[in-house]
CSV table of C-alpha atoms in Angstrom, one decimal:
chain,number,residue,atom,x,y,z
A,1,MET,CA,92.0,198.9,213.1
A,2,ARG,CA,95.7,199.3,213.3
A,3,MET,CA,94.8,200.8,216.7
A,4,THR,CA,92.7,197.9,217.9
A,5,VAL,CA,95.6,195.5,216.7
A,6,TRP,CA,97.9,196.7,219.1
A,7,ALA,CA,95.6,197.5,221.7
A,8,VAL,CA,95.0,193.6,221.8
A,9,ALA,CA,98.3,193.2,222.0
A,10,ILE,CA,99.0,195.4,225.2
A,11,ALA,CA,96.1,193.7,226.9
A,12,MET,CA,97.8,190.4,225.6
A,13,LEU,CA,101.2,191.3,227.3
A,14,SER,CA,99.4,193.1,230.8
A,15,VAL,CA,97.7,189.2,231.7
A,16,ALA,CA,101.0,187.2,230.6
A,17,MET,CA,101.3,184.9,233.3
A,18,PRO,CA,105.1,185.5,235.6
A,19,ALA,CA,108.0,183.2,234.3
A,20,ARG,CA,111.2,183.3,233.1
A,21,ALA,CA,111.5,183.6,229.6
A,22,GLN,CA,113.9,181.1,228.9
A,23,ASP,CA,111.4,178.3,230.7
A,24,LYS,CA,108.6,179.2,228.4
A,25,LYS,CA,108.0,176.7,226.6
A,26,VAL,CA,104.9,178.4,223.8
A,27,ASP,CA,105.4,181.9,222.4
A,28,PHE,CA,102.8,184.0,221.0
A,29,ASN,CA,104.4,187.1,218.4
A,30,ILE,CA,101.9,190.0,216.9
A,31,GLY,CA,103.5,192.4,214.9
A,32,GLY,CA,103.1,194.8,212.0
A,33,GLY,CA,105.5,196.5,209.2
A,34,TYR,CA,106.2,197.4,205.6
A,35,SER,CA,107.2,194.7,202.7
A,36,ALA,CA,109.0,195.7,199.9
A,37,VAL,CA,108.1,193.7,196.5
A,38,THR,CA,111.2,192.9,194.6
A,39,GLY,CA,112.6,190.9,191.3
A,40,ASP,CA,110.5,191.1,188.5
A,41,ALA,CA,107.3,191.6,190.1
A,42,ARG,CA,108.1,194.8,191.2
A,43,GLU,CA,107.8,196.1,188.2
A,44,HIS,CA,104.0,194.6,187.8
A,45,THR,CA,102.6,195.3,191.7
A,46,GLY,CA,103.3,197.6,194.4
A,47,ASP,CA,104.7,197.6,198.2
A,48,ALA,CA,102.4,197.1,200.8
A,49,GLY,CA,101.8,197.0,204.5
A,50,VAL,CA,102.2,193.7,206.5
A,51,PHE,CA,100.4,192.2,209.3
A,52,GLU,CA,101.8,189.1,211.5
A,53,ALA,CA,100.5,186.9,214.1
A,54,GLY,CA,102.0,183.5,215.4
A,55,VAL,CA,103.0,180.7,217.9
A,56,THR,CA,106.6,179.0,218.6
A,57,LEU,CA,107.2,176.2,220.7
A,58,ASN,CA,110.1,176.2,222.5
A,59,VAL,CA,111.6,172.7,221.8
A,60,THR,CA,114.4,173.7,223.5
A,61,PRO,CA,116.3,177.1,225.0
A,62,THR,CA,118.3,177.5,221.3
A,63,PHE,CA,115.4,175.9,219.1
A,64,GLY,CA,111.8,176.6,218.2
A,65,ILE,CA,108.9,175.5,215.9
A,66,LYS,CA,106.8,178.3,214.4
A,67,THR,CA,103.8,178.9,212.8
A,68,ASN,CA,102.8,182.3,211.6
A,69,TYR,CA,100.1,183.9,209.7
A,70,ASN,CA,100.5,186.7,207.3
A,71,TYR,CA,99.0,189.4,205.7
A,72,THR,CA,100.4,191.6,203.3
A,73,GLY,CA,97.6,194.7,201.5
A,74,LEU,CA,96.5,198.2,201.2
A,75,GLY,CA,99.7,198.8,199.2
A,76,LYS,CA,100.6,201.0,196.5
A,77,GLU,CA,98.4,200.5,193.3
A,78,LYS,CA,100.7,199.4,189.8
A,79,THR,CA,99.3,201.6,186.7
A,80,VAL,CA,100.0,200.6,182.9
A,81,VAL,CA,99.4,202.6,180.3
A,82,LEU,CA,97.7,200.0,177.4
A,83,ASN,CA,95.9,200.9,174.1
A,84,VAL,CA,92.4,200.8,173.7
A,85,SER,CA,90.3,201.0,170.8
A,86,PRO,CA,86.6,201.3,170.2
A,87,SER,CA,86.7,197.9,167.9
A,88,PRO,CA,88.4,194.8,168.1
A,89,VAL,CA,89.5,195.0,164.7
A,90,GLY,CA,91.4,198.2,165.0
A,91,GLY,CA,90.6,201.9,165.0
A,92,VAL,CA,91.5,204.9,166.7
A,93,PHE,CA,94.0,203.8,169.5
A,94,SER,CA,93.9,205.9,172.6
A,95,PRO,CA,96.6,205.3,175.4
A,96,GLN,CA,94.2,204.5,178.8
A,97,GLU,CA,95.7,203.8,182.9
A,98,PHE,CA,94.8,200.5,183.9
A,99,SER,CA,96.1,199.7,187.7
A,100,ALA,CA,96.5,196.7,190.0
A,101,ASP,CA,96.4,196.4,193.7
A,102,THR,CA,97.5,193.0,195.7
A,103,HIS,CA,97.2,191.6,198.5
A,104,MET,CA,98.2,188.3,200.2
A,105,HIS,CA,97.4,186.3,202.8
A,106,ASP,CA,100.4,183.2,203.6
A,107,VAL,CA,101.0,180.9,206.4
A,108,THR,CA,104.6,179.8,207.3
A,109,PHE,CA,106.1,176.6,208.8
A,110,ASP,CA,109.3,177.9,210.5
A,111,VAL,CA,112.4,176.5,212.4
A,112,VAL,CA,113.5,179.5,214.8
A,113,LEU,CA,117.2,179.2,215.8
A,114,LYS,CA,118.1,181.3,218.8
A,115,GLY,CA,121.6,182.4,219.7
A,116,LYS,CA,122.8,182.9,223.1
A,117,PRO,CA,120.6,185.4,225.0
A,118,GLY,CA,122.0,188.5,226.8
A,119,PRO,CA,120.5,190.2,229.3
A,120,LYS,CA,118.7,192.4,227.1
A,121,VAL,CA,119.0,191.1,223.5
A,122,SER,CA,118.4,187.6,222.0
A,123,PRO,CA,119.4,187.2,218.3
A,124,TYR,CA,117.5,184.5,216.0
A,125,ALA,CA,117.3,183.0,213.0
A,126,ILE,CA,114.0,181.8,210.9
A,127,VAL,CA,114.0,179.5,208.1
A,128,GLY,CA,111.1,177.8,206.4
A,129,PRO,CA,108.3,176.8,203.9
A,130,GLY,CA,104.8,178.4,203.9
A,131,VAL,CA,101.4,178.6,201.5
A,132,TYR,CA,100.9,182.1,200.0
A,133,HIS,CA,97.6,183.0,198.1
A,134,ARG,CA,98.3,186.3,196.4
A,135,THR,CA,95.2,188.1,194.9
A,136,VAL,CA,95.0,191.0,192.1
A,137,ASN,CA,92.7,193.3,191.2
A,138,VAL,CA,92.6,195.0,187.9
A,139,THR,CA,90.6,198.4,187.5
A,140,THR,CA,90.5,201.0,184.9
A,141,PRO,CA,87.8,204.0,184.1
A,142,ALA,CA,88.5,202.5,180.2
A,143,VAL,CA,85.8,201.2,178.1
A,144,GLY,CA,86.7,199.4,174.6
A,145,TYR,CA,89.4,196.6,173.4
A,146,THR,CA,93.0,196.0,174.4
A,147,THR,CA,95.7,193.5,174.7
A,148,VAL,CA,97.8,192.3,177.5
A,149,CYS,CA,99.7,189.6,178.3
A,150,ASP,CA,100.9,190.1,182.5
A,151,PRO,CA,101.5,187.0,184.3
A,152,PHE,CA,101.9,189.0,187.1
A,153,TRP,CA,98.4,190.0,187.1
A,154,TYR,CA,97.2,186.7,186.3
A,155,VAL,CA,95.9,187.4,182.8
A,156,CYS,CA,97.0,186.9,179.2
A,157,TYR,CA,95.0,188.1,176.0
A,158,PRO,CA,97.4,188.0,173.2
A,159,ALA,CA,94.2,188.9,170.8
A,160,ALA,CA,92.1,192.1,171.4
A,161,VAL,CA,89.5,191.7,173.8
A,162,SER,CA,86.7,193.7,175.5
A,163,VAL,CA,88.3,195.7,178.5
A,164,ASP,CA,85.4,193.6,180.6
A,165,ARG,CA,87.5,190.9,180.4
A,166,ILE,CA,90.6,192.2,181.9
A,167,LEU,CA,88.9,194.0,184.9
A,168,GLY,CA,88.5,192.1,188.0
A,169,THR,CA,89.8,189.9,190.6
A,170,ARG,CA,92.3,186.9,190.4
A,171,SER,CA,94.2,184.9,192.5
A,172,SER,CA,96.5,182.1,193.1
A,173,THR,CA,98.0,179.3,195.7
A,174,ASP,CA,101.5,178.8,195.7
A,175,PHE,CA,104.4,177.3,197.6
A,176,GLY,CA,107.3,179.3,198.4
A,177,MET,CA,110.1,179.9,201.3
A,178,ASN,CA,111.1,182.4,203.4
A,179,PHE,CA,114.2,182.6,205.8
A,180,GLY,CA,115.8,185.7,208.0
A,181,GLY,CA,116.5,187.0,211.3
A,182,GLY,CA,116.2,189.4,214.0
A,183,PHE,CA,116.7,190.8,217.8
A,184,ALA,CA,114.5,190.2,220.6
A,185,PHE,CA,114.6,193.2,223.3
A,186,LYS,CA,113.7,192.1,226.8
A,187,ILE,CA,111.1,194.5,228.3
A,188,GLY,CA,109.5,192.3,231.0
A,189,GLU,CA,109.7,188.7,232.7
A,190,THR,CA,107.9,186.7,230.0
A,191,ALA,CA,107.7,189.8,226.9
A,192,SER,CA,109.9,191.4,224.7
A,193,MET,CA,109.9,193.8,221.6
A,194,TYR,CA,111.2,192.1,218.4
A,195,PHE,CA,112.9,193.5,215.3
A,196,ASP,CA,113.2,191.5,212.1
A,197,ILE,CA,113.7,191.1,208.5
A,198,ARG,CA,112.7,188.0,206.2
A,199,TYR,CA,113.3,187.4,202.4
A,200,ILE,CA,110.2,185.6,200.8
A,201,TYR,CA,110.3,183.4,197.9
A,202,ILE,CA,107.2,182.3,196.0
A,203,TRP,CA,107.3,179.6,193.0
A,204,GLY,CA,104.4,181.0,190.9
A,205,PRO,CA,101.9,180.0,187.9
A,206,THR,CA,103.3,179.9,184.6
A,207,PHE,CA,102.4,181.8,181.3
A,208,ASP,CA,102.9,181.3,177.7
A,209,VAL,CA,103.8,184.6,176.3
A,210,PRO,CA,103.8,185.2,172.5
A,211,ALA,CA,106.1,186.8,170.3
A,212,ILE,CA,105.4,190.7,170.3
A,213,GLY,CA,107.4,192.4,167.7
A,214,ALA,CA,110.8,191.9,167.9
A,215,GLU,CA,110.3,190.3,171.2
A,216,PRO,CA,110.0,186.2,170.9
A,217,ALA,CA,107.7,183.9,172.2
A,218,LYS,CA,108.2,182.5,176.2
A,219,SER,CA,107.3,181.4,179.3
A,220,VAL,CA,107.3,183.9,182.1
A,221,HIS,CA,107.1,182.4,185.7
A,222,ALA,CA,105.1,184.9,187.8
A,223,ASN,CA,107.2,184.3,190.8
A,224,GLY,CA,106.6,186.5,193.5
A,225,GLN,CA,109.8,187.9,196.0
A,226,ALA,CA,109.9,190.2,198.7
A,227,VAL,CA,111.5,191.6,201.5
A,228,PRO,CA,109.2,192.1,204.7
A,229,PHE,CA,110.2,194.6,207.9
A,230,VAL,CA,108.6,194.1,210.9
A,231,VAL,CA,108.2,195.5,214.5
A,232,GLY,CA,106.4,193.2,217.2
A,233,PHE,CA,105.8,191.8,220.5
A,234,ARG,CA,106.3,188.3,221.6
A,235,PHE,CA,104.8,187.3,225.3
């Protein structure tokens, strides 16, 4: 799939109509990279690869409006150990591994602020809101009963339930913001290669976590934070 994506990008670059980059009203971009999860979510989900594609309307040479689609997935599974018993009322507990893998689709609507372009390098900054759809899939080979309350897995069962009720796929669609910047390196009359880094913050759902041992009851927000690094082509 990766070879196909880059083949499409190169083909689109080769047929771009000749014009001076600063006179272009519309830019297209396609790229990929790595997204590092930060904040509280890092203890519950793993890092992942990221793919993006978008279009920018250049209102002026230094100001643009960009719509971007991003897919983040195929990341590292996060594994935790839960005590599982053969009965909901107790018995001999055995530690069992539960794994969660995640992916996310999102669309952002950004303002692009471009610095003074040089002969080869042009800096830019981006900021804007977005809609983020996060999905978590929980798996385990265990059979029995357990308790778990993990807002970042979108599941909370303070009383013992069958493992089957914990397994499966859950998702949440939430509002978020992203901001960052990067540099574009000219590689042709209408094409450039870009490198950028962004910070993403997502306001997720709230879960009421009951008291556990000495830990008091509390409300936990399953907010998401990530820092994607992206390399791509703009044409």
